[in-house]
Coordinates of C-alpha atoms in Angstrom, one line a residue:
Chain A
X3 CA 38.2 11.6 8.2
X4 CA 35.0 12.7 8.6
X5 CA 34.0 16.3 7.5
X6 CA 32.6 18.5 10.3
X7 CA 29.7 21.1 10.4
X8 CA 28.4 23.5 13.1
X9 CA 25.2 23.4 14.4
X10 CA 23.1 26.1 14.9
X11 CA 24.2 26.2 18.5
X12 CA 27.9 26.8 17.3
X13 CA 29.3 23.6 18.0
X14 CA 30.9 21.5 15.1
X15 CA 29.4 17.9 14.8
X16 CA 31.1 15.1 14.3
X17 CA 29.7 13.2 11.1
X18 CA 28.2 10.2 13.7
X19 CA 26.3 13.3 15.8
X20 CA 25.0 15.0 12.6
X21 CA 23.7 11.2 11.7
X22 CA 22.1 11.3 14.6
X23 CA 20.9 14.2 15.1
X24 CA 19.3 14.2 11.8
X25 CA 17.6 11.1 12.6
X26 CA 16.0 13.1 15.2
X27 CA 14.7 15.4 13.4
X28 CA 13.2 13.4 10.8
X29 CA 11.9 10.9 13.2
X30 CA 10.3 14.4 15.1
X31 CA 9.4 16.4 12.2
X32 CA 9.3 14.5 9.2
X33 CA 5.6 12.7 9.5
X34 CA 4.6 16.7 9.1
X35 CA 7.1 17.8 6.9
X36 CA 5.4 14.9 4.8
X37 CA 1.6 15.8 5.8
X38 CA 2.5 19.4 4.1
X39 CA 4.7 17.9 0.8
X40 CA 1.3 15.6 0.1
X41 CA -0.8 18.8 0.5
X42 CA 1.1 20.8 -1.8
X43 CA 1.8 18.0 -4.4
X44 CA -1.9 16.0 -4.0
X45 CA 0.1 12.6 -4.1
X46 CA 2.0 10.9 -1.5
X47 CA 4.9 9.0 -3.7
X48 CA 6.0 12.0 -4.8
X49 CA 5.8 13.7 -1.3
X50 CA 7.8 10.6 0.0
X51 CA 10.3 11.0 -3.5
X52 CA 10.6 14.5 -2.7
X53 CA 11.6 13.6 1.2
X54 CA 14.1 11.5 0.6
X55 CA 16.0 14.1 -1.8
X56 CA 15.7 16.8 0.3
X57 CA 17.1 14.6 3.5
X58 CA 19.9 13.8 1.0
X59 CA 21.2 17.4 0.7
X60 CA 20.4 18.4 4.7
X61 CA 23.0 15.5 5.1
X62 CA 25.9 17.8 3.1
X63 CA 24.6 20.7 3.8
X64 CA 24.0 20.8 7.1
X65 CA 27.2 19.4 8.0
X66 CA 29.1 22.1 6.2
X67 CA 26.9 24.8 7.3
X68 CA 25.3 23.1 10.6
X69 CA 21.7 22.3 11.7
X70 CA 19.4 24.9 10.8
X71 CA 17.1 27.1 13.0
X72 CA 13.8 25.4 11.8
X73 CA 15.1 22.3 10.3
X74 CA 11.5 21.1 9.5
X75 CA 10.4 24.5 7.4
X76 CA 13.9 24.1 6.0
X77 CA 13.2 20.5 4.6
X78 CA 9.9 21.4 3.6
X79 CA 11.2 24.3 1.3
X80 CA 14.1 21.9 0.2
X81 CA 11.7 19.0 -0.4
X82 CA 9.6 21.3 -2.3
X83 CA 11.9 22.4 -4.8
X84 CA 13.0 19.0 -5.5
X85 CA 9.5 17.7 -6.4
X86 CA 9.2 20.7 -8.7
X87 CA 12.3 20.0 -10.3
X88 CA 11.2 16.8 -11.1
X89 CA 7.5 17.5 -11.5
X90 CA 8.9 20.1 -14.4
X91 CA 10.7 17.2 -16.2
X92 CA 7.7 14.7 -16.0
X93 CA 4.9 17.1 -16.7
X94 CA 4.8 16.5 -19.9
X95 CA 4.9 13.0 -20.2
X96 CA 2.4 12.3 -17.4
X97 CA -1.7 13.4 -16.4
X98 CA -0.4 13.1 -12.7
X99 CA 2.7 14.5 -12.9
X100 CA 0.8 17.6 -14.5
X101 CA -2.1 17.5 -12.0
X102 CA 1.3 17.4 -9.2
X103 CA 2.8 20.3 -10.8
X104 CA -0.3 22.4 -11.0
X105 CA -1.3 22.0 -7.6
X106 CA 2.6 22.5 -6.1
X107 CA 2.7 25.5 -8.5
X108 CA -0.7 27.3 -7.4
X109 CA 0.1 29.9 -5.4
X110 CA -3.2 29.6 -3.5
X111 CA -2.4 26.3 -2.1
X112 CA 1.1 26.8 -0.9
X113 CA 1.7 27.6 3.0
X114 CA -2.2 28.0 3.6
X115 CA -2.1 27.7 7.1
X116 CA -5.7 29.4 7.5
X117 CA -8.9 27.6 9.0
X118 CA -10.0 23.8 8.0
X119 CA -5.9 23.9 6.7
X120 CA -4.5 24.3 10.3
X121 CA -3.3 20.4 10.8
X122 CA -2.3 19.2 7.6
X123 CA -1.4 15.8 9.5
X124 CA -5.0 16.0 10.8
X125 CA -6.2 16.0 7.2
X126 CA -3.9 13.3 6.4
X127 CA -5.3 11.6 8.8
X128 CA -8.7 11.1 7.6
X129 CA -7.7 10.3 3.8
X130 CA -5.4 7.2 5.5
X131 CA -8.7 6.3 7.4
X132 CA -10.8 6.6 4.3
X133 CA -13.6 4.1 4.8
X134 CA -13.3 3.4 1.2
X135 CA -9.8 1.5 2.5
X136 CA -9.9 -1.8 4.2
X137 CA -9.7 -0.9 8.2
X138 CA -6.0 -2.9 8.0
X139 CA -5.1 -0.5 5.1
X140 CA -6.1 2.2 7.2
X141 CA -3.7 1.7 10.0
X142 CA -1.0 0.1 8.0
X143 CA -0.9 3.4 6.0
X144 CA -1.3 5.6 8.9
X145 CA 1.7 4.5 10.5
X146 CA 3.8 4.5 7.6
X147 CA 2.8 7.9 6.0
X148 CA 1.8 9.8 9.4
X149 CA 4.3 8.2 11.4
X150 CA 7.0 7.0 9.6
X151 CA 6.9 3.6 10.6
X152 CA 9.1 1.2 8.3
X153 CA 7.3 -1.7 6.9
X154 CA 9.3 -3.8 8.4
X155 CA 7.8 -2.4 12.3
X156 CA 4.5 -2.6 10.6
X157 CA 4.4 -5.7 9.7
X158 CA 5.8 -6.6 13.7
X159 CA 3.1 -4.6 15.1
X160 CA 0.4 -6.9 12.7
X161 CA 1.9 -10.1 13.4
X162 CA 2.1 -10.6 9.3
X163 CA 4.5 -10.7 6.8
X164 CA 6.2 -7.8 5.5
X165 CA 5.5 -8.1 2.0
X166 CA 1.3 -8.2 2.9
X167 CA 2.1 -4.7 4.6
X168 CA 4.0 -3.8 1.6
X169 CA 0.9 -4.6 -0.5
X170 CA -1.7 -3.0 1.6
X171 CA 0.2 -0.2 1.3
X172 CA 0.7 -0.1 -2.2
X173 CA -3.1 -1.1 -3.0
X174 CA -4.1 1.9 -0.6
X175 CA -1.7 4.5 -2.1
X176 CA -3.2 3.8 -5.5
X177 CA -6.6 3.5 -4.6
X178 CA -6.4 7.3 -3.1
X179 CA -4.2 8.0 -6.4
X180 CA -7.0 6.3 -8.6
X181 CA -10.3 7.1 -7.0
X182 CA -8.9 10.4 -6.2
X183 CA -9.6 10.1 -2.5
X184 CA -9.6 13.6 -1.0
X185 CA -7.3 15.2 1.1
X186 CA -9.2 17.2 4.0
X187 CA -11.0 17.0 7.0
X188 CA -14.8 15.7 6.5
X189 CA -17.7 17.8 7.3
X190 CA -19.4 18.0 10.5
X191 CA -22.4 16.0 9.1
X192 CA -19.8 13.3 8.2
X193 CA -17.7 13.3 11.0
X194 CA -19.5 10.7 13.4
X195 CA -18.7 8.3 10.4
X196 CA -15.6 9.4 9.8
X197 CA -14.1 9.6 13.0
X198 CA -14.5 5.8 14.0
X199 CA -11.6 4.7 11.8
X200 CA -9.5 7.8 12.7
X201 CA -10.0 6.9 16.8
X202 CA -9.3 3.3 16.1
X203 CA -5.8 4.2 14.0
X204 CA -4.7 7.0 16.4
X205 CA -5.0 4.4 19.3
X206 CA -2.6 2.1 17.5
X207 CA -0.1 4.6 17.2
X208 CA -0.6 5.2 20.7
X209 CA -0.1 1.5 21.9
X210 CA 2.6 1.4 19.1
X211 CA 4.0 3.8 21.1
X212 CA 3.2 3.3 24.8
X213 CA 4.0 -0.8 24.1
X214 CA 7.2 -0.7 21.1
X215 CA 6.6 -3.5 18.7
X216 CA 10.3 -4.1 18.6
X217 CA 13.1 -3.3 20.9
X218 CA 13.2 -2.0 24.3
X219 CA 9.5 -1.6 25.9
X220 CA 10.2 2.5 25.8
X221 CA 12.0 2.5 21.9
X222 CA 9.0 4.2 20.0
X223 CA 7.4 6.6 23.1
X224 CA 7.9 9.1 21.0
X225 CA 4.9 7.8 19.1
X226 CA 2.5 7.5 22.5
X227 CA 3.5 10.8 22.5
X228 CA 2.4 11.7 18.8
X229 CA -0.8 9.6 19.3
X230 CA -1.9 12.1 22.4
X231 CA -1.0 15.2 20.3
X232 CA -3.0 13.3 17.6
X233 CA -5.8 12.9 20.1
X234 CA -5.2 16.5 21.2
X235 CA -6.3 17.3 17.9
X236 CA -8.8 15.4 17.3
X237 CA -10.9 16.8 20.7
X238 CA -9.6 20.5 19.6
X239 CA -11.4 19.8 16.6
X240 CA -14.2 18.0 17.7
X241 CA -15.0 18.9 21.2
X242 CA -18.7 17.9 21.1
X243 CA -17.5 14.0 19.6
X244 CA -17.6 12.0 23.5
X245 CA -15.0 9.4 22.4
X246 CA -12.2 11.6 21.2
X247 CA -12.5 13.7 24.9
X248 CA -12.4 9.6 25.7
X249 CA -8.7 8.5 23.6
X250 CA -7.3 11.3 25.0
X251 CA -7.9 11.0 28.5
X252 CA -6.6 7.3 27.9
X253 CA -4.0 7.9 26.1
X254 CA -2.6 10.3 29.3
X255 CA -4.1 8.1 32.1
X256 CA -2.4 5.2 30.4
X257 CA 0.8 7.3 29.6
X258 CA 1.0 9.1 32.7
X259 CA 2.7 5.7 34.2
X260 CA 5.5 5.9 31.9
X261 CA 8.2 6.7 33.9
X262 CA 7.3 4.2 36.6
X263 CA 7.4 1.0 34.2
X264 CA 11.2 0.6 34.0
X265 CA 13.6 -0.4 37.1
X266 CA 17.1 1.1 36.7
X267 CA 18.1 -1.8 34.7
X268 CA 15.2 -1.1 32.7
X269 CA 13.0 -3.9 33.5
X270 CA 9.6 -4.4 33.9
X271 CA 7.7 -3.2 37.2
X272 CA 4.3 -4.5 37.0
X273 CA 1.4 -1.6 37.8
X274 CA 0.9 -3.8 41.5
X275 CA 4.7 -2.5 42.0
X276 CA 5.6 0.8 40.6
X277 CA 7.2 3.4 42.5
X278 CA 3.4 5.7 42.3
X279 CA 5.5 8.9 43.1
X280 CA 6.9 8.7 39.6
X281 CA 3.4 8.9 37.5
X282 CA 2.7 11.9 36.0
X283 CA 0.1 13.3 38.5
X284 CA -1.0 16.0 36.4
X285 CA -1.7 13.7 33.5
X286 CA -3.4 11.8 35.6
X287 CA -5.5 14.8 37.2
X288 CA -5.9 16.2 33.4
X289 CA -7.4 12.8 32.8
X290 CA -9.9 12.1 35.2
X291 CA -11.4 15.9 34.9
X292 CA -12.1 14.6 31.1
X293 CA -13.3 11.7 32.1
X294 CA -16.0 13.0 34.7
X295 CA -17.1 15.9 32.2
X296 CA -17.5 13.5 29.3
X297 CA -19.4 10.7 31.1
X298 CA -21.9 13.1 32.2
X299 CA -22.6 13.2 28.8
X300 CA -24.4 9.7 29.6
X301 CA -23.0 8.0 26.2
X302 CA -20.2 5.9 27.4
X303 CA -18.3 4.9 24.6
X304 CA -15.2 1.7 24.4
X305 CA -12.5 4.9 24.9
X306 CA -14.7 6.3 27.7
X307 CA -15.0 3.0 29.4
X308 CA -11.0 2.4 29.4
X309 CA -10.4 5.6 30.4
X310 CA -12.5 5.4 33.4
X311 CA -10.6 2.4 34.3
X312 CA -7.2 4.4 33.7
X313 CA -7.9 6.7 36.0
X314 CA -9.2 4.6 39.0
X315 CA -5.7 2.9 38.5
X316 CA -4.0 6.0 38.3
X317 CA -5.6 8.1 41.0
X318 CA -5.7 5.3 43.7
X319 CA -3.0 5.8 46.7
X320 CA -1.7 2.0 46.1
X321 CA -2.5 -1.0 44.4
X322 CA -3.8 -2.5 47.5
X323 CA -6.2 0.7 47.4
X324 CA -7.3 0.0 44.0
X325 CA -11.6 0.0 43.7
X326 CA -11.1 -3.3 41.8
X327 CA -14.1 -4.2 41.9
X328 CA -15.2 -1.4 40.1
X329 CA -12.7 -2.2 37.6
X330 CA -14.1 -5.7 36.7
X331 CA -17.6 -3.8 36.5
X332 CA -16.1 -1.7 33.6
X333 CA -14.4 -4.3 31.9
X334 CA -17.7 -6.0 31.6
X335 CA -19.5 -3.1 30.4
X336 CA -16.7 -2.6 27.9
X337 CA -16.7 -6.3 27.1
X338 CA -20.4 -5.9 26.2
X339 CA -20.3 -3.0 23.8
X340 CA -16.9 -4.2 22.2
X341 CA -16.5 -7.9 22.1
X342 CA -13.1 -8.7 21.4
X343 CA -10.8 -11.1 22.5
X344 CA -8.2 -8.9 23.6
X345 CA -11.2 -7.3 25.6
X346 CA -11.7 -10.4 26.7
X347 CA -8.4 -11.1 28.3
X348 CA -7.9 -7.6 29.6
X349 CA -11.4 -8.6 31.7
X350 CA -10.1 -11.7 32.7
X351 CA -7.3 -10.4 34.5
X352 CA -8.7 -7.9 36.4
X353 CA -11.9 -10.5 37.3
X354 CA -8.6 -12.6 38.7
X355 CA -7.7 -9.8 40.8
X356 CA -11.3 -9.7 42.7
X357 CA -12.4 -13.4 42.4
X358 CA -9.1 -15.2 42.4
X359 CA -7.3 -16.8 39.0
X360 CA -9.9 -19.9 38.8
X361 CA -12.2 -17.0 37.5
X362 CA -10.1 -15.4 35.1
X363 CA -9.1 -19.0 33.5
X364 CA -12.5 -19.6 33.3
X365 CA -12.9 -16.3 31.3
X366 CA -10.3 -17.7 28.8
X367 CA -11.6 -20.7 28.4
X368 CA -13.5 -20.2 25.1
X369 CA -10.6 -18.4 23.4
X370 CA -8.5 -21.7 23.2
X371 CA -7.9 -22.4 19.4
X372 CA -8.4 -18.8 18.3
X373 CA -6.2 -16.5 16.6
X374 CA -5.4 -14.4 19.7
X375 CA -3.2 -17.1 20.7
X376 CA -0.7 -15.2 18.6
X377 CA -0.8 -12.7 21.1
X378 CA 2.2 -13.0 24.1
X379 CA -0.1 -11.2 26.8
X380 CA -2.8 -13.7 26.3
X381 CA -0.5 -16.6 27.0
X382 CA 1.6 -14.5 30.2
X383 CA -2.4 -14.1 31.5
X384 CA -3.1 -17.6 31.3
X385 CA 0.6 -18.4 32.7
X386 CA -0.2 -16.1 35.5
X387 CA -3.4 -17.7 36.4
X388 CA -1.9 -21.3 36.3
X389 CA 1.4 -19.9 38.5
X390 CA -0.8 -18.4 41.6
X391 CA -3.0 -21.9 41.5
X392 CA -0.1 -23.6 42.0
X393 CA 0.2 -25.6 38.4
X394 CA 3.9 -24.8 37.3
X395 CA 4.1 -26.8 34.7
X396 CA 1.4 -25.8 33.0
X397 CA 2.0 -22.2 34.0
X398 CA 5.9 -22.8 32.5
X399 CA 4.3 -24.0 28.8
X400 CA 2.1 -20.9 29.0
X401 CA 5.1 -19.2 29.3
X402 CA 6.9 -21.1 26.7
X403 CA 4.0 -20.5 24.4
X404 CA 4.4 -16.4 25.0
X405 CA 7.8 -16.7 24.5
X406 CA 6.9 -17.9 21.1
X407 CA 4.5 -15.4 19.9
X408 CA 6.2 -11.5 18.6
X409 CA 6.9 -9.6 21.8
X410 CA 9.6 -7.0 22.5
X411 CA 12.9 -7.4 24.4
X412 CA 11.4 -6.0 27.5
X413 CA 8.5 -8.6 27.5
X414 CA 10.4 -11.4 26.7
X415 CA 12.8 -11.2 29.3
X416 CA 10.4 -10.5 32.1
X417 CA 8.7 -13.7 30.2
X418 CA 11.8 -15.6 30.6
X419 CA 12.1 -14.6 34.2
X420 CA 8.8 -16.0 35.2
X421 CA 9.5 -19.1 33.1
X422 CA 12.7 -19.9 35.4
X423 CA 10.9 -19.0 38.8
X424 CA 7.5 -21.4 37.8
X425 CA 10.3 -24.0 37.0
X426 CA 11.9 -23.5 40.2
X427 CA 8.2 -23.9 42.1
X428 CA 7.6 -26.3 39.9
X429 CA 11.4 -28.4 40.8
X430 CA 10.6 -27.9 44.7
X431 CA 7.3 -28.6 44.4
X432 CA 6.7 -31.4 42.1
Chain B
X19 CA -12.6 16.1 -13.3
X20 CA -12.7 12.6 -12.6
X21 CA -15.6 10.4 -13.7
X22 CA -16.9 7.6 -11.7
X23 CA -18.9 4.6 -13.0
X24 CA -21.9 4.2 -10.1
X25 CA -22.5 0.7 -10.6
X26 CA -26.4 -0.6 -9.8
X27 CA -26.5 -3.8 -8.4
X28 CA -29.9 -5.5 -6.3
X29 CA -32.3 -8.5 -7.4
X30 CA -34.1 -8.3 -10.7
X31 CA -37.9 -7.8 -10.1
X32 CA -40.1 -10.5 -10.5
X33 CA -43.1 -10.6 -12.4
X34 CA -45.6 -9.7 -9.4
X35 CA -42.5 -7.0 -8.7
X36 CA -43.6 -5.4 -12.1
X37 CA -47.6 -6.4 -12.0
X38 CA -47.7 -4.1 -8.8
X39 CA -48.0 -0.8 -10.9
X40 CA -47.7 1.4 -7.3
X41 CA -44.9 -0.4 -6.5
X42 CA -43.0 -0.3 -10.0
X43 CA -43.9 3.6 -10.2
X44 CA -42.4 4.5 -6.5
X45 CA -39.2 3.4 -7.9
X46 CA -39.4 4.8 -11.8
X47 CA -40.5 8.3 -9.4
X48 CA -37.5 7.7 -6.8
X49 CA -35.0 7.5 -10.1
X50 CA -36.4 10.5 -12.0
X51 CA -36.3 12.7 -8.9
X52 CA -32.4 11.6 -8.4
X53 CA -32.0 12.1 -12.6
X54 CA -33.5 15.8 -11.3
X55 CA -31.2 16.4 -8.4
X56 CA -28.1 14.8 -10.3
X57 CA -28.6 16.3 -13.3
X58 CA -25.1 18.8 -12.8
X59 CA -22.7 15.7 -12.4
X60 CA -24.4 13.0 -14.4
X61 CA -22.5 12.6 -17.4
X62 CA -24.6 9.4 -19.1
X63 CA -25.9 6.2 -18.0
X64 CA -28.6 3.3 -19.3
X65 CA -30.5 1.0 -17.2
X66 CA -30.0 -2.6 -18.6
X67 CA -32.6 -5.7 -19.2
X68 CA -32.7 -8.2 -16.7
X69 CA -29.8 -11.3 -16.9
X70 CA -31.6 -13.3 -19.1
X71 CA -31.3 -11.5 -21.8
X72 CA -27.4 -11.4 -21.0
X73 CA -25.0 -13.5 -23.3
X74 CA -21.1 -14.1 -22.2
X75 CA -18.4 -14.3 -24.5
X76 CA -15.2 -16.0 -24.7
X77 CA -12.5 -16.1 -27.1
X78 CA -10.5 -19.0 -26.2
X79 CA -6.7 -19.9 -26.7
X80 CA -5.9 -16.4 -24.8
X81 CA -5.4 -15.1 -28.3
X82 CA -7.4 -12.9 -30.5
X83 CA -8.8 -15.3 -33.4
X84 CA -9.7 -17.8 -31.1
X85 CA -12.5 -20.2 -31.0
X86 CA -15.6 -18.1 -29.8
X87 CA -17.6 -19.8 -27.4
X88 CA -20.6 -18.3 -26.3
X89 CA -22.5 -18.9 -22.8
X90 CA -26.5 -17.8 -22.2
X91 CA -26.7 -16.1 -19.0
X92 CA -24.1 -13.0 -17.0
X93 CA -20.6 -13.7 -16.5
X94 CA -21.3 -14.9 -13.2
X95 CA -24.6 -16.0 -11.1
X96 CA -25.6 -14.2 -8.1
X97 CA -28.0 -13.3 -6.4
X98 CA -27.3 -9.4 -7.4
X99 CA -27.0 -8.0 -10.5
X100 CA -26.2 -5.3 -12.2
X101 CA -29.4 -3.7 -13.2
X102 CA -27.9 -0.1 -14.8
X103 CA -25.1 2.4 -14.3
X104 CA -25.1 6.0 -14.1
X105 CA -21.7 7.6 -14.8
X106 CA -20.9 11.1 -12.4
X107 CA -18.3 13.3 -12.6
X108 CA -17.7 14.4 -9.9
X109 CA -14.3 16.3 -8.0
X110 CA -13.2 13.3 -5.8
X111 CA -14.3 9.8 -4.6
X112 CA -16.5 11.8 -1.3
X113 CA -18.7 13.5 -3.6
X114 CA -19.2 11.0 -5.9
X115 CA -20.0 8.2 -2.5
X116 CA -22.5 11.0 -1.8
X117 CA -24.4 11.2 -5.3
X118 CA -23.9 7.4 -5.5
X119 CA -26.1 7.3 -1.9
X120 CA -28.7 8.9 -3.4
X121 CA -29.2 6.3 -6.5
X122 CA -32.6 4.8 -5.2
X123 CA -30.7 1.5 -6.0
X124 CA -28.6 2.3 -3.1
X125 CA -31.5 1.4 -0.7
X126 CA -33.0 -1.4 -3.1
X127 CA -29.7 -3.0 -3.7
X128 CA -26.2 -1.7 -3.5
X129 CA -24.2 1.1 -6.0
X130 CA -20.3 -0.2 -6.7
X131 CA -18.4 3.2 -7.4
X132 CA -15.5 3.0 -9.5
X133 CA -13.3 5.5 -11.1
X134 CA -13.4 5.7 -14.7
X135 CA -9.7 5.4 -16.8
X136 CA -8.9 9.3 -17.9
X137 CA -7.2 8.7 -21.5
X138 CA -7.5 12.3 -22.3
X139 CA -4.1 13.0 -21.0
X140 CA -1.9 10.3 -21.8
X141 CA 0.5 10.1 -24.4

């Protein structure tokens, strides 16, 4: 029979509720509960280490004595103590066990909330997007230490295998251990070199987020909404830098359609058919005033550009009412200052919507061959084209090809939808 | 503090390279103003004669006490090579990427920065 605890509210948990409940909390609180161990002991195995005990002894204890008031503060203060414990046995066997010790031990350094020190997640931040690491380090490390991320999603997210994540990891831990890679936030002089790598990570979280690797579309919102705090952040900190004002007014255009993107089932409505009373109009207000302010600016950058297009989406009446035109314009202008081939395919479909899906085809044309045919949305593009001219079956191996690339469950169904109404056209019209 | 090796790699001069005296002395200038300016964190260095004077050693069997077979030339041909080292100490791997950008080799070539192994505090 399981023990039972009270939480702080008073009510006794069972042990399945206090499981869960602490899941919560780590999942919430622990990328800065982490951010603040790696401060205080300068190295992030032992931060991680130290984690891991202290969740140990909130599972007892708070089920005897029930969640506390400030569960992070309280893991922070139990996590502490239990890399000093250890750092005080090691210390003298090991240089960075000392140098650990030292630093957790320094009075100085320990809850320095003042200044530069404000976001210590922020400053974690920009060692994980060092560009002394390899930009796949960068995010791969980013979402395991800042968001918690399990190799395992990772290595989903990546399309790889998990034991390359694994290793990326590793290698990039040790490189920060070995070249002693600094934990803080650059100086202004550095920052426009700096920042690029940050921008580029805190969007994957994002679209880790906003588009769950795994699972249900909507299992990891909680990280689109840790990469707009991120980007939050970023413009607090750097309000003159054009394209963090950019990320975040595309991370809440773009997020601002949350609600709408699940039926009641929870399937997939398309943008042309969402209920536009759901969408977060204040986001989407929020948004758009960024958007006009910083393009004024006259230095368009790629997170600019996409927001630009968020917003038109998000502040037209109906999708009928949509300046698509416009839209295509943008995705050209974006396609010309970052040539990618998800860029690429993101401009083919809306070009489809304006000049019909002979045009976007075209547009895929020379990706044929490439890598991004690992990528699901690629092939449902192409599928789409090929379904509204009319050629199901080659719409219906699109389809099949999608349904072989990674995707989530919400993807693949809707996939596996359209695959059985092309095959229908395709049966009644052969 | 930790030490970092500032590796000097670029293309060894050519004869006409060293004939043109205003040329040769820009650079010898360009390295004794950084010697100047780096003069709190540098903590030793040499500049090294070109490749060919390099030889490459082998002692084969993967044991000590094996045969010794010796090869004219660097470990391996390129285009680059390393022409000198400076070694920085320096608090961590930003300020060191910032002394190492001022190494006039950074412009004529390219500076590798790696950390140097601390012994001092192992058992």
């Amino acid at each position: 029979m399981a023990r039972q605890g009270r939480s702080a509210s008073g009510h006794r948990l069972q042990r399945g509720e206090l499981i869960d409940s602490l899941d919560e909390i780590i999942r919430i609180e622990g990328g800065q509960v982490l951010a603040t161990l790696i401060r205080l002991t300068g190295d992030m195995d032992i931060a991680e280490d130290a984690l891991h005990d202290a969740v140990v002894v909130a599972a007892d204890v708070w089920r005897r004595d029930g969640t506390p008031d400030k569960p992070g503060a309280w893991l922070t203060t139990v996590a502490r103590n239990k890399a000093l414990d250890r750092l005080r046995r090691e210390a003298k066997r090991q240089p960075k066990e000392a140098e650990a010790f030292r630093l957790l031990t320094e009075p100085a350094d320990v809850g320095d909330t003042s200044g530069d020190n404000r976001d210590d997640r922020l400053r974690l931040m920009f060692t994980c997007c060092h560009p002394a690491l390899s930009p796949e380090s960068q995010v791969a490390l980013s979402l395991r230490i800042i968001c918690g991320l399990s190799t395992v999603d990772i290595a989903r997210v990546f399309v790889v295998p998990e034991a390359t994540i694994g290793q990326r990891i590793s290698r990039a831990k040790a490189k920060i251990a070995k070249a002693h890679i600094p934990y803080r936030v650059p100086e202004p002089h550095e920052l426009p070199d700096r920042l690029r790598p940050v921008l580029a990570t805190v969007y994957a979280v994002f679209t880790a987020g906003h588009h769950a690797p795994v699972g249900e579309l909507d299992a990891r919102v909680d990280l689109a909404d840790e990469g707009i705090r991120l980007s939050r952040v970023l413009v607090e900190l750097m309000p003159d830098e054009g394209e963090c004002v950019g990320l975040l007014a595309l991370t809440l255009a773009t997020n601002a359609r949350r609600r709408a993107r699940l039926d009641s089932n929870g399937e997939i409505v398309l943008l042309a058919d969402q209920d536009r009373s759901l969408w977060d109009t204040a986001a989407i207000a929020e948004a758009s005033a960024l958007v006009e302010s910083v393009l004024r600016r006259g230095r368009p950058g790629a997170y600019q550009i996409q927001a630009a297009i968020a917003c038109l989406h998000g502040s037209a009446p109906s999708y009928a009412d949509t300046d698509l035109a416009q839209i295509a314009e943008l995705y050209g202008l974006l396609e010309r200052r970052w040539p990618t081939p998800i860029v690429r395919v993101n401009r083919a479909v809306a070009v489809a919507e304006v000049e019909g899906p002979r045009a976007g085809l075209d547009l895929l044309a020379e990706l044929v061959g490439t890598p991004i045919e690992r990528w699901h949305l690629y092939w449902s593009a192409r599928a789409d084209f090929q379904r509204r001219l009319g050629i199901y079956n080659e719409a219906a191996d699109s389809y099949l090809h999608a349904l072989e690339c990674p995707s989530n469950d919400s993807d693949r169904r809707l996939l596996l939808r359209r695959l059985s109404e092309v095959r229908g056209e395709g049966a009644v019209r052969p | 503090m930790p030490r970092y090796a500032a590796l000097i790699y670029g293309t060894e001069p050519t004869p006409e390279d060293m004939s043109d005296s205003g040329k040769w002395d820009k650079i010898m200038q360009e390295y004794f103003n950084f010697g100047e300016a780096a003069a709190g964190v540098i903590g030793g260095g040499e500049a090294l004669q070109p490749v060919s004077t390099a030889t490459t050693i082998q002692v084969m069997g993967g044991a000590k006490g094996g045969d010794v077979v010796t090869t004219d030339g660097p470990f391996a041909e390129t285009k680059e090579t390393l022409g000198g080292f400076y070694l920085l100490d320096c608090k961590d791997l930003d300020e060191a990427i910032s002394w190492a950008a001022q190494i006039p080799g950074a412009w004529h070539g390219k500076v590798e920065v790696r950390p140097v192994i601390d012994f001092s505090g192992a058992s």
